[in-house]
Short mmCIF file of C-alpha atoms in Angstrom, two decimals:
data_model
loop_
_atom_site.label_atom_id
_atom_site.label_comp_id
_atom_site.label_asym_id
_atom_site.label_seq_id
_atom_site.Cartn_x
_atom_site.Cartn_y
_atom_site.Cartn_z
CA UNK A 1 0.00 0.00 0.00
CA UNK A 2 1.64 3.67 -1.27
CA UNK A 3 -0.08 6.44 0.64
CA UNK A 4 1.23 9.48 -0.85
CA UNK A 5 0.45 13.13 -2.01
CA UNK A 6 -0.59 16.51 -0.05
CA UNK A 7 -3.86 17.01 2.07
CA UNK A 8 -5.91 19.12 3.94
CA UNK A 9 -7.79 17.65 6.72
CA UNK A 10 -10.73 19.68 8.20
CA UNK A 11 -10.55 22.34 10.47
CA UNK A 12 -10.18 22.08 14.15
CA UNK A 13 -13.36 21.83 15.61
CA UNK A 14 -12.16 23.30 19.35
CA UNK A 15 -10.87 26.08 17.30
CA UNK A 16 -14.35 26.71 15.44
CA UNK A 17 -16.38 26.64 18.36
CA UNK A 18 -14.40 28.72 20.28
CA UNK A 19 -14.13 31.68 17.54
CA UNK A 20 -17.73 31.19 16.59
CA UNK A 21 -19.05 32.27 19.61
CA UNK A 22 -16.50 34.65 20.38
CA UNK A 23 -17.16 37.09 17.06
CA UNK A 24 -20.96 35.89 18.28
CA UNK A 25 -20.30 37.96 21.40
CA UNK A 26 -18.03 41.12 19.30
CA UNK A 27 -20.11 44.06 17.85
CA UNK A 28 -19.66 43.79 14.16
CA UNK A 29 -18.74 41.34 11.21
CA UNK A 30 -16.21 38.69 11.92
CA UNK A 31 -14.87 36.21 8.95
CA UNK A 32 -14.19 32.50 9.46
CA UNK A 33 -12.18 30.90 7.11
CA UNK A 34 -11.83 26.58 7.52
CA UNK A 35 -14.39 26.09 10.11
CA UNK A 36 -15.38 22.64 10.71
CA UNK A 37 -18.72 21.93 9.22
CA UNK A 38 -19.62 18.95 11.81
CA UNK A 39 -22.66 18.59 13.57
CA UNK A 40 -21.15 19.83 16.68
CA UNK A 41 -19.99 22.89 15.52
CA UNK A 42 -23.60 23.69 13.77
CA UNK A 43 -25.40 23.09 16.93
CA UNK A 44 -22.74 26.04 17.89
CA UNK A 45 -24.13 27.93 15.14
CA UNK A 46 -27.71 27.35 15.70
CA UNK A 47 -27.71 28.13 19.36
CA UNK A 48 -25.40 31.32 18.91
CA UNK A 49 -28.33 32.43 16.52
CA UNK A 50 -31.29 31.69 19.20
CA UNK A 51 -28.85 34.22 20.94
CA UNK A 52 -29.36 36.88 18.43
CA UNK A 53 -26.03 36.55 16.41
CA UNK A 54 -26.27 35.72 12.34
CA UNK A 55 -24.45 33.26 11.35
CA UNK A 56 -24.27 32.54 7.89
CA UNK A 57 -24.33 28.38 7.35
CA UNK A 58 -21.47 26.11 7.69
CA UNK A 59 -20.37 24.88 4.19
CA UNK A 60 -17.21 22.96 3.05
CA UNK A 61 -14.85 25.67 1.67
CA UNK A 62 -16.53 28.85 2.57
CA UNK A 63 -15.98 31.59 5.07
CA UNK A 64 -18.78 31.90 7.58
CA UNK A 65 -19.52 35.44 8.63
CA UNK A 66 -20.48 36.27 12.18
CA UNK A 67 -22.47 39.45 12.52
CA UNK A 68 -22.74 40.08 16.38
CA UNK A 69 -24.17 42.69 18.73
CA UNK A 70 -22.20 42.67 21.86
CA UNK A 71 -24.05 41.02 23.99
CA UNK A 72 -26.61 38.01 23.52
CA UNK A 73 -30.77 38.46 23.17
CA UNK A 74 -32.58 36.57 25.46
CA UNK A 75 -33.98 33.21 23.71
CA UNK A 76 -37.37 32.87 22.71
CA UNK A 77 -37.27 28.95 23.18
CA UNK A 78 -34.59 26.46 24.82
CA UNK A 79 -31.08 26.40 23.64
CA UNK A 80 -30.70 22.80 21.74
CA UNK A 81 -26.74 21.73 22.07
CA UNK A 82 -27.84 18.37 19.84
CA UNK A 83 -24.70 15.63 21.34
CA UNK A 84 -22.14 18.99 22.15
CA UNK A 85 -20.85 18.91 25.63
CA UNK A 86 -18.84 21.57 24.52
CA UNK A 87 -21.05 23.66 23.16
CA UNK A 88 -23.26 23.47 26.43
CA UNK A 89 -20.35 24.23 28.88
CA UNK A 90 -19.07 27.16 27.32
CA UNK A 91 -22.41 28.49 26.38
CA UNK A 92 -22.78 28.26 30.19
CA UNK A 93 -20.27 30.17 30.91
CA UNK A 94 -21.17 33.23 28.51
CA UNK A 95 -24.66 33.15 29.21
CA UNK A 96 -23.71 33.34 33.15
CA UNK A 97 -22.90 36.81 32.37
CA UNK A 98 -26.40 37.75 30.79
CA UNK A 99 -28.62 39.16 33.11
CA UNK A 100 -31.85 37.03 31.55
CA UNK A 101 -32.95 33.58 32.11
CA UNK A 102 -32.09 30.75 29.54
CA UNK A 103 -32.33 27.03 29.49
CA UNK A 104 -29.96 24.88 27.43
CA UNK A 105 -30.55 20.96 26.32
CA UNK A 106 -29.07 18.58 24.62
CA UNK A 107 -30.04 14.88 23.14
CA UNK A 108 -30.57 12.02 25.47
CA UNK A 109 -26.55 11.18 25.50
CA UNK A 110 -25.85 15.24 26.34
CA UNK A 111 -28.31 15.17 29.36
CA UNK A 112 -26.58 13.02 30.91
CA UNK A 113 -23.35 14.53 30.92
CA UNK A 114 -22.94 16.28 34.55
CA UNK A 115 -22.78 20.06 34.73
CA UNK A 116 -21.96 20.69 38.39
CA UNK A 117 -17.91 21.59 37.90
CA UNK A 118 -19.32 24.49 35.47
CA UNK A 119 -22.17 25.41 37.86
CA UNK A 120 -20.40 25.78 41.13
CA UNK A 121 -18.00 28.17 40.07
CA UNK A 122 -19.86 30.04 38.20
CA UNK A 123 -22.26 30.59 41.40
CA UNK A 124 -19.42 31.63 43.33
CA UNK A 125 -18.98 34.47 40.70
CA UNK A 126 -22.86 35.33 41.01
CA UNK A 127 -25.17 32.92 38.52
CA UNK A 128 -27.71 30.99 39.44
CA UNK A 129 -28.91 27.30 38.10
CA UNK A 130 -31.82 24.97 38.46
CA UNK A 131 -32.26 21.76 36.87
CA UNK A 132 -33.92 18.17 38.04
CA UNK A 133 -30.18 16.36 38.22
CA UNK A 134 -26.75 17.13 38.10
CA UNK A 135 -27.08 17.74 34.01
CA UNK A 136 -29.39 18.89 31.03
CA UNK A 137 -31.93 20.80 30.87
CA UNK A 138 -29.85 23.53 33.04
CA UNK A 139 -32.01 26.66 33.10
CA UNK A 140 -29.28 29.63 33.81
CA UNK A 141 -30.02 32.92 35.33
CA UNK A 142 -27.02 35.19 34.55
CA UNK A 143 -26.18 38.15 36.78
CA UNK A 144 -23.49 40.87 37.10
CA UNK A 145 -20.74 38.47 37.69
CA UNK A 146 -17.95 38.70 40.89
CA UNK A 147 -14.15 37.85 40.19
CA UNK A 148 -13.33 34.24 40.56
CA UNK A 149 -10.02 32.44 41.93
CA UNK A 150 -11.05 29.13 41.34
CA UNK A 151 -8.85 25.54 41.27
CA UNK A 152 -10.22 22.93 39.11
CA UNK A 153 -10.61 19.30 40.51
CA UNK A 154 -9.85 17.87 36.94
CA UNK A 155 -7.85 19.35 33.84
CA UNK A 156 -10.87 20.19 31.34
CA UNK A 157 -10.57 22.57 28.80
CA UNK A 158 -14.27 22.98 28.80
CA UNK A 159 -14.56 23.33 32.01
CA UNK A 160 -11.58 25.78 31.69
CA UNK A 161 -13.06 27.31 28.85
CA UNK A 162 -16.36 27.78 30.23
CA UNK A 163 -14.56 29.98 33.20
CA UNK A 164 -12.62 32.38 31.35
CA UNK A 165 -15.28 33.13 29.01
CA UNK A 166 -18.11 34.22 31.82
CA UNK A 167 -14.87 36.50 32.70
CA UNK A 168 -15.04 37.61 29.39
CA UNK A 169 -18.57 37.99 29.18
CA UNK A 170 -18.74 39.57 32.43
CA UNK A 171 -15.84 41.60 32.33
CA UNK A 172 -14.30 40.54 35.26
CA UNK A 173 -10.87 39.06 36.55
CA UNK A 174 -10.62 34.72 36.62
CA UNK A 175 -7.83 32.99 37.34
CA UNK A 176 -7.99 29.31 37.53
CA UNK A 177 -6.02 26.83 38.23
CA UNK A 178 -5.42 22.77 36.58
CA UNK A 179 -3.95 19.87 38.52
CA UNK A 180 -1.33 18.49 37.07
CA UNK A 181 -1.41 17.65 33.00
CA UNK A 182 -2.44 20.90 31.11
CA UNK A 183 -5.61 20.75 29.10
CA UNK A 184 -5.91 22.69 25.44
CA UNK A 185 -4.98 26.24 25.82
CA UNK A 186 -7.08 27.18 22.41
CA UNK A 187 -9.19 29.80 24.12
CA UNK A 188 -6.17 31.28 25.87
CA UNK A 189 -4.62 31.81 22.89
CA UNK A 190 -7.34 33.27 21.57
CA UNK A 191 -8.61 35.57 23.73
CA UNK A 192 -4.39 36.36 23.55
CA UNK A 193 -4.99 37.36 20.18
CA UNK A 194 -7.82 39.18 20.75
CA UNK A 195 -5.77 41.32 22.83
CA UNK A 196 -7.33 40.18 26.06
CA UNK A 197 -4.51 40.04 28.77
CA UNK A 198 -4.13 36.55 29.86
CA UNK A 199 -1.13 35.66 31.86
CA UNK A 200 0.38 32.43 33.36
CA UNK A 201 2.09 32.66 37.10
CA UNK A 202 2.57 29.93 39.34
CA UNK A 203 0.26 27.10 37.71
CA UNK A 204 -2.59 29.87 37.69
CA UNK A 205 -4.19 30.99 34.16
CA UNK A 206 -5.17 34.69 34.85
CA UNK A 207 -7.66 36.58 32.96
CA UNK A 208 -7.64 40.35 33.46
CA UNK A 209 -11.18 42.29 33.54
CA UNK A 210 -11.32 43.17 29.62
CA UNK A 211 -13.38 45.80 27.70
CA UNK A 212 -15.68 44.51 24.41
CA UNK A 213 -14.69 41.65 22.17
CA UNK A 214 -13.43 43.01 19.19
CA UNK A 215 -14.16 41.74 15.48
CA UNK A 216 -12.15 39.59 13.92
CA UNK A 217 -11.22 37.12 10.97
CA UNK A 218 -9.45 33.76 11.31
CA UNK A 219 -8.25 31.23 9.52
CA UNK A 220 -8.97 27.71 11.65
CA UNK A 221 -6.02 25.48 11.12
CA UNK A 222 -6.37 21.88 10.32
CA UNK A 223 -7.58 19.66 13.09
CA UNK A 224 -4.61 17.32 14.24
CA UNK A 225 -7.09 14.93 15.24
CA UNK A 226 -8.07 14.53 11.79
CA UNK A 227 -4.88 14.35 10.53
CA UNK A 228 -3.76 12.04 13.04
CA UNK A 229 -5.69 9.07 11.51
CA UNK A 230 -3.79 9.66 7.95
CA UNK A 231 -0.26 9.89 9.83
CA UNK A 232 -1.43 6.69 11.08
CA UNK A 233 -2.26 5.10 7.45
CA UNK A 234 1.21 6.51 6.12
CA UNK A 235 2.99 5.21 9.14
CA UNK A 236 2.08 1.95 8.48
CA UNK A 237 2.12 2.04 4.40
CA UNK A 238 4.62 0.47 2.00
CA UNK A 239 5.62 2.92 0.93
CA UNK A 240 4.94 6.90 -0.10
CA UNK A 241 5.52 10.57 1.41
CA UNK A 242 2.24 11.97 2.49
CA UNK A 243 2.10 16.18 3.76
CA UNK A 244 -0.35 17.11 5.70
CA UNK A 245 -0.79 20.61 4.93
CA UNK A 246 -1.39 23.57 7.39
CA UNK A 247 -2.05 21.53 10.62
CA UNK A 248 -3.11 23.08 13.86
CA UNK A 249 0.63 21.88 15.79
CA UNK A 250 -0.40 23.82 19.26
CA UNK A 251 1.61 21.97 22.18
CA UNK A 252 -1.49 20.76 23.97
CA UNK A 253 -2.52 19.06 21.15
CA UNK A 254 0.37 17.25 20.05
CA UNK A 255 1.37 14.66 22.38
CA UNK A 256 0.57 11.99 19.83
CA UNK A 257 3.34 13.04 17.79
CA UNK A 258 5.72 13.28 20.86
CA UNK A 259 4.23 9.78 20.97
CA UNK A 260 4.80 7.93 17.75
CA UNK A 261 8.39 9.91 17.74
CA UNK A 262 9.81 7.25 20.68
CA UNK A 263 8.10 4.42 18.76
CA UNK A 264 10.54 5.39 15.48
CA UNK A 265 8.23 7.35 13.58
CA UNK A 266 9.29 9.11 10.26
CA UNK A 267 7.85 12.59 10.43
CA UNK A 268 8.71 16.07 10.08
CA UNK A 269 6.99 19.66 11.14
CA UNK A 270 7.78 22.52 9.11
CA UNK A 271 6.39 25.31 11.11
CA UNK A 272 4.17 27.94 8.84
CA UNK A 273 3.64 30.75 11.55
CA UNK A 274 0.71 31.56 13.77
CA UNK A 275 -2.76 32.18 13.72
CA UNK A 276 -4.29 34.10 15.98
CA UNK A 277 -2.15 32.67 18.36
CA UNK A 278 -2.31 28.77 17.41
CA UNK A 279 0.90 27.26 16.06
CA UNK A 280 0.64 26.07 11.97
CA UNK A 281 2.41 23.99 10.43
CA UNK A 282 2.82 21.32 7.28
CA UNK A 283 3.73 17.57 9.07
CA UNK A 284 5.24 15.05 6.32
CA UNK A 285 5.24 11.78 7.12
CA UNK A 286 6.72 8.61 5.54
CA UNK A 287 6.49 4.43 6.47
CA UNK A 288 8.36 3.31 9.55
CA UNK A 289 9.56 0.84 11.75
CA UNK A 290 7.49 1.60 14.87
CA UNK A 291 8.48 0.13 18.40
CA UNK A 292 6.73 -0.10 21.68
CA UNK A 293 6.91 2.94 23.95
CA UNK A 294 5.46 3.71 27.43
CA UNK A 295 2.76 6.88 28.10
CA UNK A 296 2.42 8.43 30.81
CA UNK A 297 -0.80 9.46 32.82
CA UNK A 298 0.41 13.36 32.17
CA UNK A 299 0.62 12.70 28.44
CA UNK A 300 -2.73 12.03 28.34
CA UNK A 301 -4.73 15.94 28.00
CA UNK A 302 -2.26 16.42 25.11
CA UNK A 303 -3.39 13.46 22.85
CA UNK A 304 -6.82 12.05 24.55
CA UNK A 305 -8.70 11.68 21.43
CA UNK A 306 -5.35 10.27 19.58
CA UNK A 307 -5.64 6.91 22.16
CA UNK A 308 -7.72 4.67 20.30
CA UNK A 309 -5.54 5.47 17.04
CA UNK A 310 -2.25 4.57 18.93
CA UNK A 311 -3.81 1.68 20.31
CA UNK A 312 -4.02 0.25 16.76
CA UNK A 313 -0.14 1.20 15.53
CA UNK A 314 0.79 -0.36 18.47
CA UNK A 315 -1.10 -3.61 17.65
#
């Protein structure tokens, strides 16, 4: 088998939901080139326009333009995340910051996700929640938020995520804090590059109290989780040279290749510059002689959807 040739693997979907709802929450037209058109990013899309934002649809190859107000509308009906925990914990977080009532949902796998280490510290900084469990439907009353110094019991990027953007939303100072293994730093980056001040001391991530999101345009790198599955294919090929072209290479997301490098793997990054923050690069790979190798717990947050892929190169 030759696998061979140049590719571009779909956009990174932590990347598109993360800038859709941040040019949902600027005043004026944002442009998003490469989104991910998955379900999970269009339940993004649909909510974010229950929330008063237009969102022109997400199609293959096409930019999708954002035209937002500031600030969300209150919904007319509940907020339908479809299977997208992440799209219901960092709504959470924005809509804490709203002073109107809201009510999010999901499918029957999405309700039963738990929402209590988004709730409780988003209480302490003011919000208030009622729902029948510990998941969806979470009806949200958002508030003038307080500052929050918070540590988190697990390292989530959602949950992470969901933090720093009521501090966004509210305009207010949070600094949290991960145990150890750092989760995906894709919204710090991007609030970075946003201009928001977001500094790292000690272990804590700290979010200054910030004015208006500003509009923007972005180009969403490739999703390495994609592209992962075709490094795989080439890895284990006859022979070939495949590039995977303008790859999302951020450090928290790369621990596969940190990975398949002790286990003898043949592949390159040529770095292509940032954007808006996020590391880009082209990644060529060619066949190789792989060999076992050991991970450790830490290495998991930087390649936790990669597992079941090195689980088969390893077989």
């Amino acid at each position: 088998m030759i696998v061979g040739g140049v590719v571009r693997v779909p956009g990174d979907k932590s990347i598109t939901h993360r800038a859709l709802m941040l040019a949902a929450m600027a005043r004026g037209q944002s442009h998003i080139g490469g989104a991910l058109t998955s379900l999970d990013t269009r339940a993004t899309a649909a909510a974010l326009r229950r929330l008063g934002a237009k969102v022109s649809a997400l199609r293959e190859a096409s930019t999708v333009v954002v035209q937002g107000r500031g600030r969300f509308s209150r919904p007319a009906a509940p907020i339908h995340c479809a299977n997208s925990g992440t799209s219901a914990r960092l709504l959470t977080g924005l809509l804490a910051a709203h002073r109107f009532t809201a009510t999010i949902t999901g499918d029957r796998s999405l309700r039963r996700r738990p929402m209590r280490r988004v709730t409780e510290p988003l209480t302490a900084m003011g919000a208030s929640f009622r729902s029948a469990s510990d998941g969806l439907p979470l009806e949200i009353r958002g508030s003038a938020l307080q500052p929050l110094r918070w540590e988190l019991p697990v390292s989530s990027a959602q949950l992470k995520s969901a933090l720093l953007f009521a501090g966004v939303a509210g305009r207010v100072e949070v600094s949290v804090r991960e145990p150890a293994g750092r989760s995906r730093d894709h919204t710090e980056r991007m609030l970075r590059g946003l201009g928001f001040d977001v500094a790292e001391r000690d272990g804590w991530i700290e979010l200054a109290a910030g004015t208006a999101v500003p509009a923007f345009e972005l180009q969403v790198p490739g999703d390495i989780s994609s592209a992962a599955f075709l490094i795989g294919a080439a890895l284990v090929a006859d022979g070939g040279e495949l590039t995977l072209a303008g790859v999302g290479i951020n450090p928290t997301r790369t621990g596969m290749l940190s990975v398949i490098a002790r286990m003898g793997a043949s592949l390159t990054a040529e770095p292509m510059g940032d954007e808006c923050g996020e590391p880009v690069g082209d990644l060529i790979v060619q066949p190789s002689a792989l060999r076992a190798t050991t991970i450790d717990a830490n290495e998991i947050p930087g390649l936790i959807d990669e597992v079941p892929l090195l689980a088969v190169l390893a077989s």
